[in-house]
Amino acid sequence: MYNKLGPDTGYDCISNFAPADQLTNILDAINENGELPKTILHSLNPGDDELIGTVLGCFQNCDAIGKIQQGSAWWFNDNKTGMEKQMTSLANLGLLGNFLGMLTDSRSFLSYSRHEYFHRIMCNLIGTWVENGEYPYDKENLTEIVKGISYNNAVRYFGFDL
């Protein structure tokens, strides 16, 4: 279909190439010079969530809370299953409480529904963990986590003066 219609016509597919060595090598080279900025790593392949989750921990420091972040489920992962998998992986291998939450590359009014969808999935996932006894029922702590993922973490991370 690429030959018939060209690029950007909806015929994308997931690749199983996970450039772990290249990713860690470039981050390490930048880090060795003390120039590694805050960085958000997104994956188009749901199979790369754990890879990203482990790479995050290799480059954290006291420059910023959650300096290296796993971005929200995106592209092929931007669905209920993908969002749950990404947040579960992040909770297992990192710190979900520092997660920046949903993003959009759209300036469309219709993109707001994606954020609502994300928030419902996130709250359901965390609520299920609480109901199953996998996380304590501490309203104050849960409120802080949900508000952080929904808004406060991004404000802090990007240094917005709101």
mmCIF file of C-alpha atoms in Angstrom:
data_model
loop_
_atom_site.group_PDB
_atom_site.id
_atom_site.type_symbol
_atom_site.label_atom_id
_atom_site.label_comp_id
_atom_site.label_asym_id
_atom_site.label_seq_id
_atom_site.Cartn_x
_atom_site.Cartn_y
_atom_site.Cartn_z
ATOM 1 C CA MET A 1 0.000 0.000 0.000
ATOM 2 C CA TYR A 2 2.978 2.302 0.559
ATOM 3 C CA ASN A 3 3.867 1.996 -3.135
ATOM 4 C CA LYS A 4 0.274 2.752 -4.125
ATOM 5 C CA LEU A 5 -0.580 5.537 -1.688
ATOM 6 C CA GLY A 6 2.697 6.755 -0.183
ATOM 7 C CA PRO A 7 3.606 7.616 3.415
ATOM 8 C CA ASP A 8 1.197 8.687 6.171
ATOM 9 C CA THR A 9 -1.818 6.891 4.701
ATOM 10 C CA GLY A 10 -2.698 4.607 7.618
ATOM 11 C CA TYR A 11 -0.708 1.484 6.874
ATOM 12 C CA ASP A 12 1.640 1.567 9.857
ATOM 13 C CA CYS A 13 2.516 -1.571 11.765
ATOM 14 C CA ILE A 14 4.410 -2.474 14.915
ATOM 15 C CA SER A 15 8.047 -3.436 14.592
ATOM 16 C CA ASN A 16 9.669 -5.877 16.988
ATOM 17 C CA PHE A 17 13.007 -4.055 16.784
ATOM 18 C CA ALA A 18 13.790 -2.724 20.254
ATOM 19 C CA PRO A 19 16.996 -0.674 20.108
ATOM 20 C CA ALA A 20 17.858 -1.164 23.806
ATOM 21 C CA ASP A 21 21.622 -0.961 23.284
ATOM 22 C CA GLN A 22 21.378 2.127 21.109
ATOM 23 C CA LEU A 23 18.968 3.815 23.525
ATOM 24 C CA THR A 24 21.089 3.202 26.595
ATOM 25 C CA ASN A 25 24.289 4.089 24.736
ATOM 26 C CA ILE A 26 23.003 7.479 23.591
ATOM 27 C CA LEU A 27 21.493 8.316 26.976
ATOM 28 C CA ASP A 28 24.736 7.263 28.672
ATOM 29 C CA ALA A 29 26.904 9.329 26.303
ATOM 30 C CA ILE A 30 24.805 12.429 26.964
ATOM 31 C CA ASN A 31 24.707 11.680 30.691
ATOM 32 C CA GLU A 32 28.495 11.221 30.906
ATOM 33 C CA ASN A 33 28.884 14.821 29.715
ATOM 34 C CA GLY A 34 26.392 15.975 32.344
ATOM 35 C CA GLU A 35 24.002 17.150 29.629
ATOM 36 C CA LEU A 36 21.155 14.633 29.855
ATOM 37 C CA PRO A 37 17.958 16.695 30.000
ATOM 38 C CA LYS A 38 14.598 15.649 31.339
ATOM 39 C CA THR A 39 13.515 12.981 28.874
ATOM 40 C CA ILE A 40 10.253 11.201 28.117
ATOM 41 C CA LEU A 41 10.479 7.840 26.358
ATOM 42 C CA HIS A 42 7.461 6.603 24.403
ATOM 43 C CA SER A 43 7.067 3.298 22.655
ATOM 44 C CA LEU A 44 4.918 2.322 19.726
ATOM 45 C CA ASN A 45 5.336 -1.333 20.670
ATOM 46 C CA PRO A 46 3.601 -2.577 23.837
ATOM 47 C CA GLY A 47 6.333 -5.200 24.120
ATOM 48 C CA ASP A 48 8.820 -2.441 24.958
ATOM 49 C CA ASP A 49 7.144 -1.240 28.165
ATOM 50 C CA GLU A 50 9.393 -3.311 30.424
ATOM 51 C CA LEU A 51 12.504 -2.314 28.495
ATOM 52 C CA ILE A 52 11.675 1.351 28.968
ATOM 53 C CA GLY A 53 10.762 0.733 32.602
ATOM 54 C CA THR A 54 14.214 -0.625 33.347
ATOM 55 C CA VAL A 55 16.059 2.034 31.342
ATOM 56 C CA LEU A 56 14.308 4.762 33.371
ATOM 57 C CA GLY A 57 16.016 3.676 36.542
ATOM 58 C CA CYS A 58 19.476 3.777 35.011
ATOM 59 C CA PHE A 59 19.476 7.539 34.496
ATOM 60 C CA GLN A 60 17.605 9.075 37.439
ATOM 61 C CA ASN A 61 19.327 11.638 39.610
ATOM 62 C CA CYS A 62 18.444 14.561 41.841
ATOM 63 C CA ASP A 63 18.158 17.063 38.945
ATOM 64 C CA ALA A 64 14.409 16.472 38.752
ATOM 65 C CA ILE A 65 11.756 14.219 40.242
ATOM 66 C CA GLY A 66 11.288 11.499 37.652
ATOM 67 C CA LYS A 67 13.895 13.037 35.347
ATOM 68 C CA ILE A 68 13.592 10.204 32.834
ATOM 69 C CA GLN A 69 9.923 9.304 32.298
ATOM 70 C CA GLN A 70 7.992 6.636 30.465
ATOM 71 C CA GLY A 71 5.478 8.419 28.304
ATOM 72 C CA SER A 72 1.858 7.411 28.260
ATOM 73 C CA ALA A 73 0.576 4.637 26.046
ATOM 74 C CA TRP A 74 0.607 5.992 22.517
ATOM 75 C CA TRP A 75 -0.279 5.130 18.940
ATOM 76 C CA PHE A 76 -0.904 1.364 18.866
ATOM 77 C CA ASN A 77 -1.035 1.358 22.678
ATOM 78 C CA ASP A 78 -3.559 4.201 22.997
ATOM 79 C CA ASN A 79 -6.421 1.953 24.066
ATOM 80 C CA LYS A 80 -7.717 0.485 27.325
ATOM 81 C CA THR A 81 -5.491 -2.589 27.264
ATOM 82 C CA GLY A 82 -2.419 -0.609 26.215
ATOM 83 C CA MET A 83 -2.946 2.061 28.876
ATOM 84 C CA GLU A 84 -3.459 -0.533 31.617
ATOM 85 C CA LYS A 85 -0.379 -2.462 30.499
ATOM 86 C CA GLN A 86 1.809 0.650 30.367
ATOM 87 C CA MET A 87 0.718 1.894 33.798
ATOM 88 C CA THR A 88 1.042 -1.579 35.340
ATOM 89 C CA SER A 89 4.537 -1.953 33.912
ATOM 90 C CA LEU A 90 5.480 1.488 35.206
ATOM 91 C CA ALA A 91 4.074 0.646 38.661
ATOM 92 C CA ASN A 92 6.002 -2.643 38.685
ATOM 93 C CA LEU A 93 9.342 -1.269 37.538
ATOM 94 C CA GLY A 94 9.267 2.406 38.451
ATOM 95 C CA LEU A 95 7.098 4.826 40.344
ATOM 96 C CA LEU A 96 3.584 5.322 39.041
ATOM 97 C CA GLY A 97 3.098 8.264 41.413
ATOM 98 C CA ASN A 98 5.541 10.371 39.343
ATOM 99 C CA PHE A 99 3.906 9.514 36.008
ATOM 100 C CA LEU A 100 3.060 12.536 33.837
ATOM 101 C CA GLY A 101 -0.202 11.049 32.592
ATOM 102 C CA MET A 102 -1.936 11.422 29.247
ATOM 103 C CA LEU A 103 -0.753 13.637 26.445
ATOM 104 C CA THR A 104 -2.012 14.670 23.072
ATOM 105 C CA ASP A 105 -0.382 16.025 19.958
ATOM 106 C CA SER A 106 -3.687 17.467 18.899
ATOM 107 C CA ARG A 107 -5.131 20.909 19.342
ATOM 108 C CA SER A 108 -8.548 19.515 18.539
ATOM 109 C CA PHE A 109 -11.428 19.969 20.930
ATOM 110 C CA LEU A 110 -12.252 16.294 20.348
ATOM 111 C CA SER A 111 -8.932 15.227 21.887
ATOM 112 C CA TYR A 112 -10.285 16.132 25.340
ATOM 113 C CA SER A 113 -12.336 12.946 25.337
ATOM 114 C CA ARG A 114 -9.086 10.952 25.178
ATOM 115 C CA HIS A 115 -7.999 12.510 28.466
ATOM 116 C CA GLU A 116 -11.312 11.632 30.086
ATOM 117 C CA TYR A 117 -10.975 8.066 28.809
ATOM 118 C CA PHE A 118 -7.417 7.878 30.193
ATOM 119 C CA HIS A 119 -8.484 9.220 33.613
ATOM 120 C CA ARG A 120 -11.275 6.669 33.897
ATOM 121 C CA ILE A 121 -8.910 3.824 33.004
ATOM 122 C CA MET A 122 -6.255 5.086 35.446
ATOM 123 C CA CYS A 123 -8.722 5.452 38.342
ATOM 124 C CA ASN A 124 -10.249 2.044 37.624
ATOM 125 C CA LEU A 125 -6.805 0.414 37.549
ATOM 126 C CA ILE A 126 -5.690 1.986 40.836
ATOM 127 C CA GLY A 127 -9.109 1.320 42.414
ATOM 128 C CA THR A 128 -8.897 -2.336 41.409
ATOM 129 C CA TRP A 129 -5.488 -2.619 43.080
ATOM 130 C CA VAL A 130 -6.972 -1.131 46.249
ATOM 131 C CA GLU A 131 -10.030 -3.424 46.151
ATOM 132 C CA ASN A 132 -7.763 -6.449 45.658
ATOM 133 C CA GLY A 133 -5.609 -5.462 48.629
ATOM 134 C CA GLU A 134 -2.606 -4.790 46.396
ATOM 135 C CA TYR A 135 -2.397 -1.146 47.468
ATOM 136 C CA PRO A 136 -3.527 0.404 50.757
ATOM 137 C CA TYR A 137 -6.834 2.225 51.024
ATOM 138 C CA ASP A 138 -5.401 5.593 52.038
ATOM 139 C CA LYS A 139 -7.650 8.320 50.619
ATOM 140 C CA GLU A 140 -5.096 11.096 51.142
ATOM 141 C CA ASN A 141 -2.318 9.181 49.377
ATOM 142 C CA LEU A 142 -4.608 7.975 46.580
ATOM 143 C CA THR A 143 -5.873 11.520 46.025
ATOM 144 C CA GLU A 144 -2.284 12.767 45.758
ATOM 145 C CA ILE A 145 -1.380 10.057 43.241
ATOM 146 C CA VAL A 146 -4.432 10.645 41.035
ATOM 147 C CA LYS A 147 -4.112 14.445 41.126
ATOM 148 C CA GLY A 148 -0.402 14.088 40.396
ATOM 149 C CA ILE A 149 -0.892 11.879 37.354
ATOM 150 C CA SER A 150 -3.818 13.991 36.161
ATOM 151 C CA TYR A 151 -2.208 17.408 36.528
ATOM 152 C CA ASN A 152 0.341 18.217 39.240
ATOM 153 C CA ASN A 153 3.230 16.040 38.024
ATOM 154 C CA ALA A 154 3.226 17.662 34.577
ATOM 155 C CA VAL A 155 3.073 21.156 36.099
ATOM 156 C CA ARG A 156 6.088 20.312 38.291
ATOM 157 C CA TYR A 157 8.044 18.444 35.583
ATOM 158 C CA PHE A 158 7.691 21.121 32.922
ATOM 159 C CA GLY A 159 8.000 23.995 35.388
ATOM 160 C CA PHE A 160 4.719 25.611 34.379
ATOM 161 C CA ASP A 161 4.036 28.813 36.280
ATOM 162 C CA LEU A 162 0.309 28.436 36.808
#
